[in-house]
PDB file of N, CA and C in Angstrom:
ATOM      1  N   UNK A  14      -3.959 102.976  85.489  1.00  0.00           N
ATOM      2  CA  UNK A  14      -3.664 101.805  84.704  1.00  0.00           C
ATOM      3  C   UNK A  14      -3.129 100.728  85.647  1.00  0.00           C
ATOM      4  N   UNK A  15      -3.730  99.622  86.001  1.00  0.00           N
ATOM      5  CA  UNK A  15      -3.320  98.266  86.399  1.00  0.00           C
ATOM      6  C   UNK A  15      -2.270  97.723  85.671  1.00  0.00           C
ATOM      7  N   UNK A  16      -1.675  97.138  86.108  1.00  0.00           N
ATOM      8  CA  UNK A  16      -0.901  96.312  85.269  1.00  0.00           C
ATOM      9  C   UNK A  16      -1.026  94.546  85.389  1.00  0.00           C
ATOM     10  N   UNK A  17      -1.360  94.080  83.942  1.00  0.00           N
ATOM     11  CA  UNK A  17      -1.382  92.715  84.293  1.00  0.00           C
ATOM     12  C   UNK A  17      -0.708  91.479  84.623  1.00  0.00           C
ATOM     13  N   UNK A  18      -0.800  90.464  85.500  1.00  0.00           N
ATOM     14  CA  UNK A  18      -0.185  89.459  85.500  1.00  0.00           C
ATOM     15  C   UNK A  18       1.517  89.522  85.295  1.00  0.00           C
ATOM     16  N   UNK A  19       0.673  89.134  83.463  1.00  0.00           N
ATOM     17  CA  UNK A  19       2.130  89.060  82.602  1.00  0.00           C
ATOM     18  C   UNK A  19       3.012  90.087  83.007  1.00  0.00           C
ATOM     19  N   UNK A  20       2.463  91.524  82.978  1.00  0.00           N
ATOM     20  CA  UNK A  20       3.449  92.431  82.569  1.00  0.00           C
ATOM     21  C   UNK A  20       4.662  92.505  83.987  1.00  0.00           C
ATOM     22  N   UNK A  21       3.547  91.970  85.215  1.00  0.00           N
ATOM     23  CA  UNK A  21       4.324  92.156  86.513  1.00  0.00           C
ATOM     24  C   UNK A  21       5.573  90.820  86.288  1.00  0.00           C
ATOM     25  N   UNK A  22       5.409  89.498  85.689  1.00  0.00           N
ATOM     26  CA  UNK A  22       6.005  88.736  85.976  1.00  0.00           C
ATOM     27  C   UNK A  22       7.238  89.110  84.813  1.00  0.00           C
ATOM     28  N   UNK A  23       6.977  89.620  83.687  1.00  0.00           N
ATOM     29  CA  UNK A  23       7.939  90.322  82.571  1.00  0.00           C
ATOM     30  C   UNK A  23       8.870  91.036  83.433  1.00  0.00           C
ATOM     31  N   UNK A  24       8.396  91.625  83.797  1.00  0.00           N
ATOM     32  CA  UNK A  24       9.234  92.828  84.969  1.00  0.00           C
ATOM     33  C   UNK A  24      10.619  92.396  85.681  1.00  0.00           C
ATOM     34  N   UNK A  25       9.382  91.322  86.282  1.00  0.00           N
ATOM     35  CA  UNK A  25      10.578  90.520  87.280  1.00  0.00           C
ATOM     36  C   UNK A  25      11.500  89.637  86.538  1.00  0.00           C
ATOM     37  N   UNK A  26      11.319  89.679  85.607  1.00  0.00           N
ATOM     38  CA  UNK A  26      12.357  88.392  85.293  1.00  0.00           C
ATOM     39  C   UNK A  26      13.373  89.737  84.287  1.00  0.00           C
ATOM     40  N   UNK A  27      12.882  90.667  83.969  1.00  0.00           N
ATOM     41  CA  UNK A  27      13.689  91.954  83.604  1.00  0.00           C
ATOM     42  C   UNK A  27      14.875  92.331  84.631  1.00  0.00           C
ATOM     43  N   UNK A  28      14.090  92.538  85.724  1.00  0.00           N
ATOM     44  CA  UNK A  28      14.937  92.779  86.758  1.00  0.00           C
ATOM     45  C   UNK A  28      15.999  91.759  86.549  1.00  0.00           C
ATOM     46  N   UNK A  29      15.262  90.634  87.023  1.00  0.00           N
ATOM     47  CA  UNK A  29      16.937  89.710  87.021  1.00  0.00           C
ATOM     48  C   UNK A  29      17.760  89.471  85.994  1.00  0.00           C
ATOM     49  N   UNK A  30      17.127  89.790  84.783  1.00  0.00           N
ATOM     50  CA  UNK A  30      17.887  89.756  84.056  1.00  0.00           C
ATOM     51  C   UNK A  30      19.256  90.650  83.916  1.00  0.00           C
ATOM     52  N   UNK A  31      18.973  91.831  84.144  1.00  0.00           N
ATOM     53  CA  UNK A  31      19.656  93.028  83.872  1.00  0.00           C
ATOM     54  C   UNK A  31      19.736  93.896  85.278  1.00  0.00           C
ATOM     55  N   UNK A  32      19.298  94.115  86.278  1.00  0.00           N
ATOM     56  CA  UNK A  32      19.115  94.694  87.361  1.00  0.00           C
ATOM     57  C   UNK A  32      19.141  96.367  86.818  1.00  0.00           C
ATOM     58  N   UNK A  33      17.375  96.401  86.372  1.00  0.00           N
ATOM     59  CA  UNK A  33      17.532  98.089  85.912  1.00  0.00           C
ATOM     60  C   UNK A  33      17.158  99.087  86.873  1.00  0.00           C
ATOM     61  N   UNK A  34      17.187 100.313  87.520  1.00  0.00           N
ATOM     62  CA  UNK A  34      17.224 101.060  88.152  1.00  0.00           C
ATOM     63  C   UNK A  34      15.587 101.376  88.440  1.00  0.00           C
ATOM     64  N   UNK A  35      14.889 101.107  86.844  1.00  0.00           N
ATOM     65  CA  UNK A  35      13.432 101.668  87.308  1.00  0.00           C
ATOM     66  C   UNK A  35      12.502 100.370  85.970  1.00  0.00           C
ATOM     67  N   UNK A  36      11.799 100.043  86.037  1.00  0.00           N
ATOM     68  CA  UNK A  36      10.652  99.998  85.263  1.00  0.00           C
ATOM     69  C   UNK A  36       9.115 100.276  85.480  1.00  0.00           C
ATOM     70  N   UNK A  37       8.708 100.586  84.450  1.00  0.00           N
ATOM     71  CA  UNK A  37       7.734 101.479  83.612  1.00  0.00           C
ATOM     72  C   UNK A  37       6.612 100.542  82.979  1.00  0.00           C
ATOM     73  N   UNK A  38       4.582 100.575  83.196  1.00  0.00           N
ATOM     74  CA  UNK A  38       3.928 100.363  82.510  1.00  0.00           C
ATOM     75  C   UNK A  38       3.354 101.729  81.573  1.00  0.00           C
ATOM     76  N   UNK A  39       3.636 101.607  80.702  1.00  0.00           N
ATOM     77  CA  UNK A  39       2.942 103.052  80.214  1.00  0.00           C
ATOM     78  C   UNK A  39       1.585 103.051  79.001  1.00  0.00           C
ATOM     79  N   UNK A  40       1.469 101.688  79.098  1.00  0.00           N
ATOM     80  CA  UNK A  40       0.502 101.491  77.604  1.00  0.00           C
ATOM     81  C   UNK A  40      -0.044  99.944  77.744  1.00  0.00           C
ATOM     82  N   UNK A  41      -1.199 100.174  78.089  1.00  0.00           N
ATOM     83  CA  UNK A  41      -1.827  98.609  78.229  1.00  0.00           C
ATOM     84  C   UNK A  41      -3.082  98.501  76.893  1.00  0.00           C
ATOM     85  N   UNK A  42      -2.735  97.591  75.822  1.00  0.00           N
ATOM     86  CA  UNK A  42      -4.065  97.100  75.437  1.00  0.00           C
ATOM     87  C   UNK A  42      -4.558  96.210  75.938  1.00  0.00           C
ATOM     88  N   UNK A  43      -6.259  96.081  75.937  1.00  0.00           N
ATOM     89  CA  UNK A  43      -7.091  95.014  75.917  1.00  0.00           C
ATOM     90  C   UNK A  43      -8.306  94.903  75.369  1.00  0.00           C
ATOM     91  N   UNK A  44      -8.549  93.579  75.124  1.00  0.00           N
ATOM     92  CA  UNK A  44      -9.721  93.158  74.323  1.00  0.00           C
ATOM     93  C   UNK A  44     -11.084  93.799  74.813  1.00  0.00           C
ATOM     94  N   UNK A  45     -12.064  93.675  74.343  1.00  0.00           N
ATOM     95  CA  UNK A  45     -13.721  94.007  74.784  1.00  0.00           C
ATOM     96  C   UNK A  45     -14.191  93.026  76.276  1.00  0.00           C
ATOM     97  N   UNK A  46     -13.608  91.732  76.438  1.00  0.00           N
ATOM     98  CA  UNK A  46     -13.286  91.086  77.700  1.00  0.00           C
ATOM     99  C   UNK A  46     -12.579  91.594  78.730  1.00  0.00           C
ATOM    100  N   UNK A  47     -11.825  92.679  78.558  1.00  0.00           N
ATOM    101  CA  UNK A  47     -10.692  92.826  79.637  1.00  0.00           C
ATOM    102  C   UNK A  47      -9.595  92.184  79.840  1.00  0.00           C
ATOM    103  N   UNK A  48      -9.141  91.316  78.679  1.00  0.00           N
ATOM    104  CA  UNK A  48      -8.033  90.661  78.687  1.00  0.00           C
ATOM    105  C   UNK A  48      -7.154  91.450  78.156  1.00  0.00           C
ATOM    106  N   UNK A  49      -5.874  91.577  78.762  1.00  0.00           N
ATOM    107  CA  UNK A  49      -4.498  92.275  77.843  1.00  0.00           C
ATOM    108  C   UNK A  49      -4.094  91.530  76.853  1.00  0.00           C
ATOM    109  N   UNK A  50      -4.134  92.318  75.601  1.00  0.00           N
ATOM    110  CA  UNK A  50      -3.555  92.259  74.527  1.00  0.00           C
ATOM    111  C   UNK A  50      -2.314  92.338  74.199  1.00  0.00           C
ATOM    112  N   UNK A  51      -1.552  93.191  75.041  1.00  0.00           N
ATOM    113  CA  UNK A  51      -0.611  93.749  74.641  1.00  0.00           C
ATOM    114  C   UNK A  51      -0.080  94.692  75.602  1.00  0.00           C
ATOM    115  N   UNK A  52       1.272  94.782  76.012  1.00  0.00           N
ATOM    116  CA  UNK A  52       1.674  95.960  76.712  1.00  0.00           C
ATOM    117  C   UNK A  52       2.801  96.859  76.383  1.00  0.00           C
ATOM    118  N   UNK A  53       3.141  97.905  76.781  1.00  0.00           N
ATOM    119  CA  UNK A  53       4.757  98.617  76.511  1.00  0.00           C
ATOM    120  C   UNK A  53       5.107  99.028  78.150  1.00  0.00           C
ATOM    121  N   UNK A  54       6.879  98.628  78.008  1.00  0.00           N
ATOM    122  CA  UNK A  54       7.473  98.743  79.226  1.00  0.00           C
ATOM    123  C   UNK A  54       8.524  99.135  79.188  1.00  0.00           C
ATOM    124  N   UNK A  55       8.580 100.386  79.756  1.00  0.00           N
ATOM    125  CA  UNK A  55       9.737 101.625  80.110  1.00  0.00           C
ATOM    126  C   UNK A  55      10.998 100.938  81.058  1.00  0.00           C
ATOM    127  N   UNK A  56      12.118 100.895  80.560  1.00  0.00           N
ATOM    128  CA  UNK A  56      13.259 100.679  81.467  1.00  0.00           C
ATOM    129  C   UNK A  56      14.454 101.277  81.616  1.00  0.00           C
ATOM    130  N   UNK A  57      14.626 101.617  82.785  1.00  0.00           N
ATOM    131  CA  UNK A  57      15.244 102.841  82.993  1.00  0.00           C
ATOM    132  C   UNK A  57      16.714 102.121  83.773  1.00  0.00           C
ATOM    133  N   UNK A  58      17.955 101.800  82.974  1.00  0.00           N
ATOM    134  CA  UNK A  58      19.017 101.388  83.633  1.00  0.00           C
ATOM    135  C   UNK A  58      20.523 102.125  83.518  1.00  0.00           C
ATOM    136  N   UNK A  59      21.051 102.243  84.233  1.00  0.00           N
ATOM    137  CA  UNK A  59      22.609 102.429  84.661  1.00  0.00           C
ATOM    138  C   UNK A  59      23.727 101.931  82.942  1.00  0.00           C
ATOM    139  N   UNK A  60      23.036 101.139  82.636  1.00  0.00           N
ATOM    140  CA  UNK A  60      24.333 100.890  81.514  1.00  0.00           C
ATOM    141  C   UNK A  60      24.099 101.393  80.287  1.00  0.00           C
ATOM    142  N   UNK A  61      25.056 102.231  79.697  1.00  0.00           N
ATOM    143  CA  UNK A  61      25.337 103.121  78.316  1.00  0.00           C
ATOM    144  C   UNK A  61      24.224 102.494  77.569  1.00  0.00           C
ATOM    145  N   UNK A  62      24.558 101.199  76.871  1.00  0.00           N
ATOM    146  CA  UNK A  62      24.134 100.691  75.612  1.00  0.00           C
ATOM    147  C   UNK A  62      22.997 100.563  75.663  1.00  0.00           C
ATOM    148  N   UNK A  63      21.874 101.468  74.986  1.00  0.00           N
ATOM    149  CA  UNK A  63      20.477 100.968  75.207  1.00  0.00           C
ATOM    150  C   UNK A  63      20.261 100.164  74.722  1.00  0.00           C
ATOM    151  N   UNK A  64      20.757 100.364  73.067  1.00  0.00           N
ATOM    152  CA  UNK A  64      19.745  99.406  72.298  1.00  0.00           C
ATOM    153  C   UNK A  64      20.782  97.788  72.642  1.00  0.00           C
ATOM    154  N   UNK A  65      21.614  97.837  73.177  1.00  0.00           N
ATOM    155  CA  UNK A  65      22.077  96.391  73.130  1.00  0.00           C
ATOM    156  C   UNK A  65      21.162  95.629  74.481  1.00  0.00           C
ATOM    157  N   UNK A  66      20.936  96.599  75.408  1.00  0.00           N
ATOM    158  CA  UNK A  66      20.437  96.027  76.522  1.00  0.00           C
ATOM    159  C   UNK A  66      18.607  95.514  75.853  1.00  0.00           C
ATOM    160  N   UNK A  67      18.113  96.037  74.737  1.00  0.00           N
ATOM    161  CA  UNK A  67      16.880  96.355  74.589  1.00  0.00           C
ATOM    162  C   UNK A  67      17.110  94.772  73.849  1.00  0.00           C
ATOM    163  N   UNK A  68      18.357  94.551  73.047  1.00  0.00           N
ATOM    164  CA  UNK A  68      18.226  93.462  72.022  1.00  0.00           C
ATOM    165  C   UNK A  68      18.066  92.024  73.181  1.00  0.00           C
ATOM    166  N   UNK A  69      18.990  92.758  74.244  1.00  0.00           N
ATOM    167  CA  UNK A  69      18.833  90.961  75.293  1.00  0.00           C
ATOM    168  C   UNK A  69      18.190  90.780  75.890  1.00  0.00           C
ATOM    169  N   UNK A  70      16.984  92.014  76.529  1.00  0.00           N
ATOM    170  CA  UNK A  70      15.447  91.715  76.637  1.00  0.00           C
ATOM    171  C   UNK A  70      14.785  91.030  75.957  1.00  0.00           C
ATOM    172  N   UNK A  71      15.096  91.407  74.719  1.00  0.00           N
ATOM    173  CA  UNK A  71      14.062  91.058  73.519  1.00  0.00           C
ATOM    174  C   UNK A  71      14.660  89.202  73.047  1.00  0.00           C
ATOM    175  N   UNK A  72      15.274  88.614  73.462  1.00  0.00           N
ATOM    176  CA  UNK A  72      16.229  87.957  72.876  1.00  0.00           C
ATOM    177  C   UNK A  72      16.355  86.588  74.171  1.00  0.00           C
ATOM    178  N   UNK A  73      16.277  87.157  75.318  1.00  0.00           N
ATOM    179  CA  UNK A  73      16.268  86.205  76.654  1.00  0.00           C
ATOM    180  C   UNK A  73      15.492  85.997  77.226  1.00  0.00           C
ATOM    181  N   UNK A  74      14.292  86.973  76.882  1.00  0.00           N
ATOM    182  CA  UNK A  74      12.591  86.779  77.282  1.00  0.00           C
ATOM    183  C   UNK A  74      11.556  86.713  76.518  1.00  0.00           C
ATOM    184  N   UNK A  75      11.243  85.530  76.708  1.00  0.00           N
ATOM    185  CA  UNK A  75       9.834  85.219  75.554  1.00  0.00           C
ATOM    186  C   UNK A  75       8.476  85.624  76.634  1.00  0.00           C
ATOM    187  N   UNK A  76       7.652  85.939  75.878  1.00  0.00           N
ATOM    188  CA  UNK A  76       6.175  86.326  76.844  1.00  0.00           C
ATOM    189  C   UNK A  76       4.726  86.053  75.854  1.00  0.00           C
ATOM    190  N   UNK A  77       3.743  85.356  76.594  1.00  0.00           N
ATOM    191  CA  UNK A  77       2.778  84.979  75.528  1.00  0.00           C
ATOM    192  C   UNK A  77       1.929  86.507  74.896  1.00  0.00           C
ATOM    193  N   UNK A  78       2.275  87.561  75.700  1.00  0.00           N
ATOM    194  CA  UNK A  78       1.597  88.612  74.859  1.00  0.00           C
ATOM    195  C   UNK A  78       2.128  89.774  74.645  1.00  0.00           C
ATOM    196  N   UNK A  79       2.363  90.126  73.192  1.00  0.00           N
ATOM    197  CA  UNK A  79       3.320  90.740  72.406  1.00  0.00           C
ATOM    198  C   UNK A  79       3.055  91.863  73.563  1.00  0.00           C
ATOM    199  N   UNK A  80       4.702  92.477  73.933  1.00  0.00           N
ATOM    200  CA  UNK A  80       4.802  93.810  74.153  1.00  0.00           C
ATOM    201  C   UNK A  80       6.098  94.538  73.833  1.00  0.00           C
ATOM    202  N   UNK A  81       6.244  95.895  73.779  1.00  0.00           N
ATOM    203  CA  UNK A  81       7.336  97.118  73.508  1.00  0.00           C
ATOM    204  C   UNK A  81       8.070  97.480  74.485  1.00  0.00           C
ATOM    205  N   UNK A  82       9.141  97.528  74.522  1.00  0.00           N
ATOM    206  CA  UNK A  82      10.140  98.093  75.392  1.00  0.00           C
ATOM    207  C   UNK A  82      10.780  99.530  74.970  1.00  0.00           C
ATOM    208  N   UNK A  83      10.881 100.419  75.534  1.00  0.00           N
ATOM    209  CA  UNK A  83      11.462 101.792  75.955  1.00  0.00           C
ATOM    210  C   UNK A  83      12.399 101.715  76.846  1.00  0.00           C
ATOM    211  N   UNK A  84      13.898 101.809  76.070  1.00  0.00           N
ATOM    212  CA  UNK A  84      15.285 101.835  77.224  1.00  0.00           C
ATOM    213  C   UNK A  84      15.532 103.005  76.958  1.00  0.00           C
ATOM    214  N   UNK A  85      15.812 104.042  78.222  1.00  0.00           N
ATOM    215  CA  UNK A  85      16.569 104.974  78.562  1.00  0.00           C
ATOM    216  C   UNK A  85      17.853 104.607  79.814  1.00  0.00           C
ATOM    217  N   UNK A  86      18.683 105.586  79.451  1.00  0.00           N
ATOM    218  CA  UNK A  86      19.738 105.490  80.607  1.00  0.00           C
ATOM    219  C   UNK A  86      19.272 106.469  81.741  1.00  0.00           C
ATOM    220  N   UNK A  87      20.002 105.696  83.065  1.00  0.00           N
ATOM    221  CA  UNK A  87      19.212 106.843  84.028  1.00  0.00           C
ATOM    222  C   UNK A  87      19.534 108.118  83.702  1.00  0.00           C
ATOM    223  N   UNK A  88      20.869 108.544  83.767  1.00  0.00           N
ATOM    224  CA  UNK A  88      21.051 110.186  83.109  1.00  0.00           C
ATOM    225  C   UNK A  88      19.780 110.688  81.840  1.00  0.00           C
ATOM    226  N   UNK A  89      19.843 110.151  80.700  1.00  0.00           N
ATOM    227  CA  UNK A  89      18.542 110.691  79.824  1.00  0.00           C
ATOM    228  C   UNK A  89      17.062 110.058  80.473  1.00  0.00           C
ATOM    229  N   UNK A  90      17.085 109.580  81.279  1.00  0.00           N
ATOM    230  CA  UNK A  90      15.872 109.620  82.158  1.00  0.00           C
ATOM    231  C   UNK A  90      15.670 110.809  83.057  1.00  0.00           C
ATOM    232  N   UNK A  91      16.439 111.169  83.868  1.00  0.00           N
ATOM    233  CA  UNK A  91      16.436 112.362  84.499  1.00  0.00           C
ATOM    234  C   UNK A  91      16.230 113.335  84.185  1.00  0.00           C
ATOM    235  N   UNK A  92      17.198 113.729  82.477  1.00  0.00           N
ATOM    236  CA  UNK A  92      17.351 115.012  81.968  1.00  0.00           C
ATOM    237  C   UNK A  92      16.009 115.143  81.395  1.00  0.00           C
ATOM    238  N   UNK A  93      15.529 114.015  81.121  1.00  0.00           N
ATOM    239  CA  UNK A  93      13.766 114.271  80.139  1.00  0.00           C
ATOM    240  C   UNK A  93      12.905 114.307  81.465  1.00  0.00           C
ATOM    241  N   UNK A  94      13.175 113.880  82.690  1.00  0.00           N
ATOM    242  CA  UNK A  94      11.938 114.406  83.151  1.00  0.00           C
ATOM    243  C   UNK A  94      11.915 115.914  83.924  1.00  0.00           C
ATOM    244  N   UNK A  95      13.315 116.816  83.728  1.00  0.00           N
ATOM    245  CA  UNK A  95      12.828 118.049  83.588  1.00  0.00           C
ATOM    246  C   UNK A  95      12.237 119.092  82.740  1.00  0.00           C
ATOM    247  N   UNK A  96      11.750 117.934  81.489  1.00  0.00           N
ATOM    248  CA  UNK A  96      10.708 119.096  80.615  1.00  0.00           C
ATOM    249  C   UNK A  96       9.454 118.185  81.005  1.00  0.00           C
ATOM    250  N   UNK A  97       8.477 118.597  81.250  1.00  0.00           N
ATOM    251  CA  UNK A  97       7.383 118.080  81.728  1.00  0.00           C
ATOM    252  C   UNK A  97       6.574 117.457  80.208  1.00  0.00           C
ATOM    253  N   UNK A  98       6.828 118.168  78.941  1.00  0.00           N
ATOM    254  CA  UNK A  98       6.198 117.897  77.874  1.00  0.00           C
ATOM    255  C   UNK A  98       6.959 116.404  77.596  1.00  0.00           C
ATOM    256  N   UNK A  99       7.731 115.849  78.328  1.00  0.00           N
ATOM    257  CA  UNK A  99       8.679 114.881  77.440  1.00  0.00           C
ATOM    258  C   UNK A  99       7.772 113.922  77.391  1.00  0.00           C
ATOM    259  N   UNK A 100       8.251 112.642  76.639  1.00  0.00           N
ATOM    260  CA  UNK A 100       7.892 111.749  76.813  1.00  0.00           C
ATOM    261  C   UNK A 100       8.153 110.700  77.945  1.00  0.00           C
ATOM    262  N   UNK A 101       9.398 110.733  78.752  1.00  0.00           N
ATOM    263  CA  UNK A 101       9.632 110.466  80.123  1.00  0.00           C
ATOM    264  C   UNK A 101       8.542 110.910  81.085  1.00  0.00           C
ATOM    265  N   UNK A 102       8.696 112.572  80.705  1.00  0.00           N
ATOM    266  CA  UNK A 102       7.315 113.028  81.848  1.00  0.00           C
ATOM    267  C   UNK A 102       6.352 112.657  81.494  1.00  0.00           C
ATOM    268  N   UNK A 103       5.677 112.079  80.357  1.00  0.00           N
ATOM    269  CA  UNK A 103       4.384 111.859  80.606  1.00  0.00           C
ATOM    270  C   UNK A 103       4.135 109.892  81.192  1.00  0.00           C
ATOM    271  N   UNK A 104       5.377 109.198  80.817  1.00  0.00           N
ATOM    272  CA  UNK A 104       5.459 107.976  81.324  1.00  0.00           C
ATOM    273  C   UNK A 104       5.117 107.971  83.177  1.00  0.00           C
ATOM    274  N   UNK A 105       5.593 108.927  83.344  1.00  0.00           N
ATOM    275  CA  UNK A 105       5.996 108.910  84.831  1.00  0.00           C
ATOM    276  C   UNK A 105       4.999 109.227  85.603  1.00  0.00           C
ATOM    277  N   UNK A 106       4.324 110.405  84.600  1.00  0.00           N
ATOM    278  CA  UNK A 106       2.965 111.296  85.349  1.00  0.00           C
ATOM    279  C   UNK A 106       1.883 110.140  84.851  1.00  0.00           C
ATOM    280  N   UNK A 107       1.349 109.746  84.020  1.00  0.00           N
ATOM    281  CA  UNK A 107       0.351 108.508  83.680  1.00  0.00           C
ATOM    282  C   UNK A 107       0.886 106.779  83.748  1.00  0.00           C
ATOM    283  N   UNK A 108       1.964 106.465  83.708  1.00  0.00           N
ATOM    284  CA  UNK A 108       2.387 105.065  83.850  1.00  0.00           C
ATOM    285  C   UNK A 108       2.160 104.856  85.444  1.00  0.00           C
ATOM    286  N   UNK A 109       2.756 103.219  85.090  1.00  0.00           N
ATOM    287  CA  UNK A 109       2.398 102.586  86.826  1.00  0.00           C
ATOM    288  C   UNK A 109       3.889 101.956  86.745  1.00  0.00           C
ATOM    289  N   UNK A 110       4.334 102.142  87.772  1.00  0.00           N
ATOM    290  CA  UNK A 110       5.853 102.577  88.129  1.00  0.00           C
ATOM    291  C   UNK A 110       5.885 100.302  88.454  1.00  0.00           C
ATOM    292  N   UNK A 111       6.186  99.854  88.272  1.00  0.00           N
ATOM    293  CA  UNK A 111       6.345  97.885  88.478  1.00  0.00           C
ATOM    294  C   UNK A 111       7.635  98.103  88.963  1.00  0.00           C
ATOM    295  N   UNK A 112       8.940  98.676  89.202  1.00  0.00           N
ATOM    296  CA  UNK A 112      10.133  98.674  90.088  1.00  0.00           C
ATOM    297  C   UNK A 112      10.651  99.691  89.980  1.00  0.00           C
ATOM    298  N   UNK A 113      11.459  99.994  91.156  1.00  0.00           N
ATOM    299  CA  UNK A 113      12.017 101.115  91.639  1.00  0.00           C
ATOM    300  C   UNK A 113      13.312 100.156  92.270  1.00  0.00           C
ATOM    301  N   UNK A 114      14.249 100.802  92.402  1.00  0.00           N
ATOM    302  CA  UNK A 114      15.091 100.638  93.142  1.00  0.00           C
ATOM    303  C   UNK A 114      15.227 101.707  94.247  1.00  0.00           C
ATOM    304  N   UNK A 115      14.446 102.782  94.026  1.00  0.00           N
ATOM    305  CA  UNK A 115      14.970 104.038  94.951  1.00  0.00           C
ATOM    306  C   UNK A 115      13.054 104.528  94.878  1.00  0.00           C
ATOM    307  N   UNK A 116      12.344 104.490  96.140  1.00  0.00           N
ATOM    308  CA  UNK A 116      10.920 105.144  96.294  1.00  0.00           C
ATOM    309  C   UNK A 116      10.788 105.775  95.353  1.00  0.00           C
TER     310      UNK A 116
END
C-alpha cells in the first residue's frame, strides 16, 4: 500500500501537532481512476488520553479527503503486537509505517 500525498502531508502536520511516537497507513480507498478517496491512520503516542488526543486531531486538522484515525498508547501498542491475531499486528504486518521515531 502507497500512501498518498494527502495522507503523507496529514502525517506531518500530526506529528507537529502532537509529536506521536509512530504513525500508521492501514486502509487506503480509491476511486476506478486511482484517486484516494479516503484513508485511515494509526497513531501510536506516549500520552494516556487517547480519545482526547484523537478529538484534537480531529478538531486542529482539516484535510480535503475524509479519513479515520486509530489512537493507541505506546504501552497498548506493544502489548497488542504480541498477539499476532491483533489488530495492531495486522496494522503493522500490512500497513505502511509514514513515522517512526525509533527504525
Amino acid at each position: 500500500m502507497s500512501p498518498s500525498h494527502t495522507a503523507r502531508l496529514l502525517a506531518q502536520e500530526i506529528v507537529n501537532l502532537c509529536d506521536p511516537e509512530e504513525i500508521w497507513l492501514y486502509n487506503k480507498k480509491t476511486d476506478l481512476g486511482g484517486k484516494t478517496t479516503g484513508f485511515k491512520l494509526c497513531v501510536v503516542t506516549s500520552d494516556a488520553d487517547t480519545a482526547s488526543l484523537e478529538q484534537k486531531i480531529y478538531l486542529a486538522l482539516d484535510c480535503p479527503i475524509p479519513y479515520d484515525l486509530t489512537v493507541y498508547t505506546k504501552t497498548e501498542w506493544k502489548e497488542a503486537l504480541e498477539n499476532p491475531f491483533s489488530f495492531a499486528g495486522s496494522i503493522s504486518e500490512k500497513g505502511y509505517r509514514l513515522y517512526g521515531k525509533t527504525p
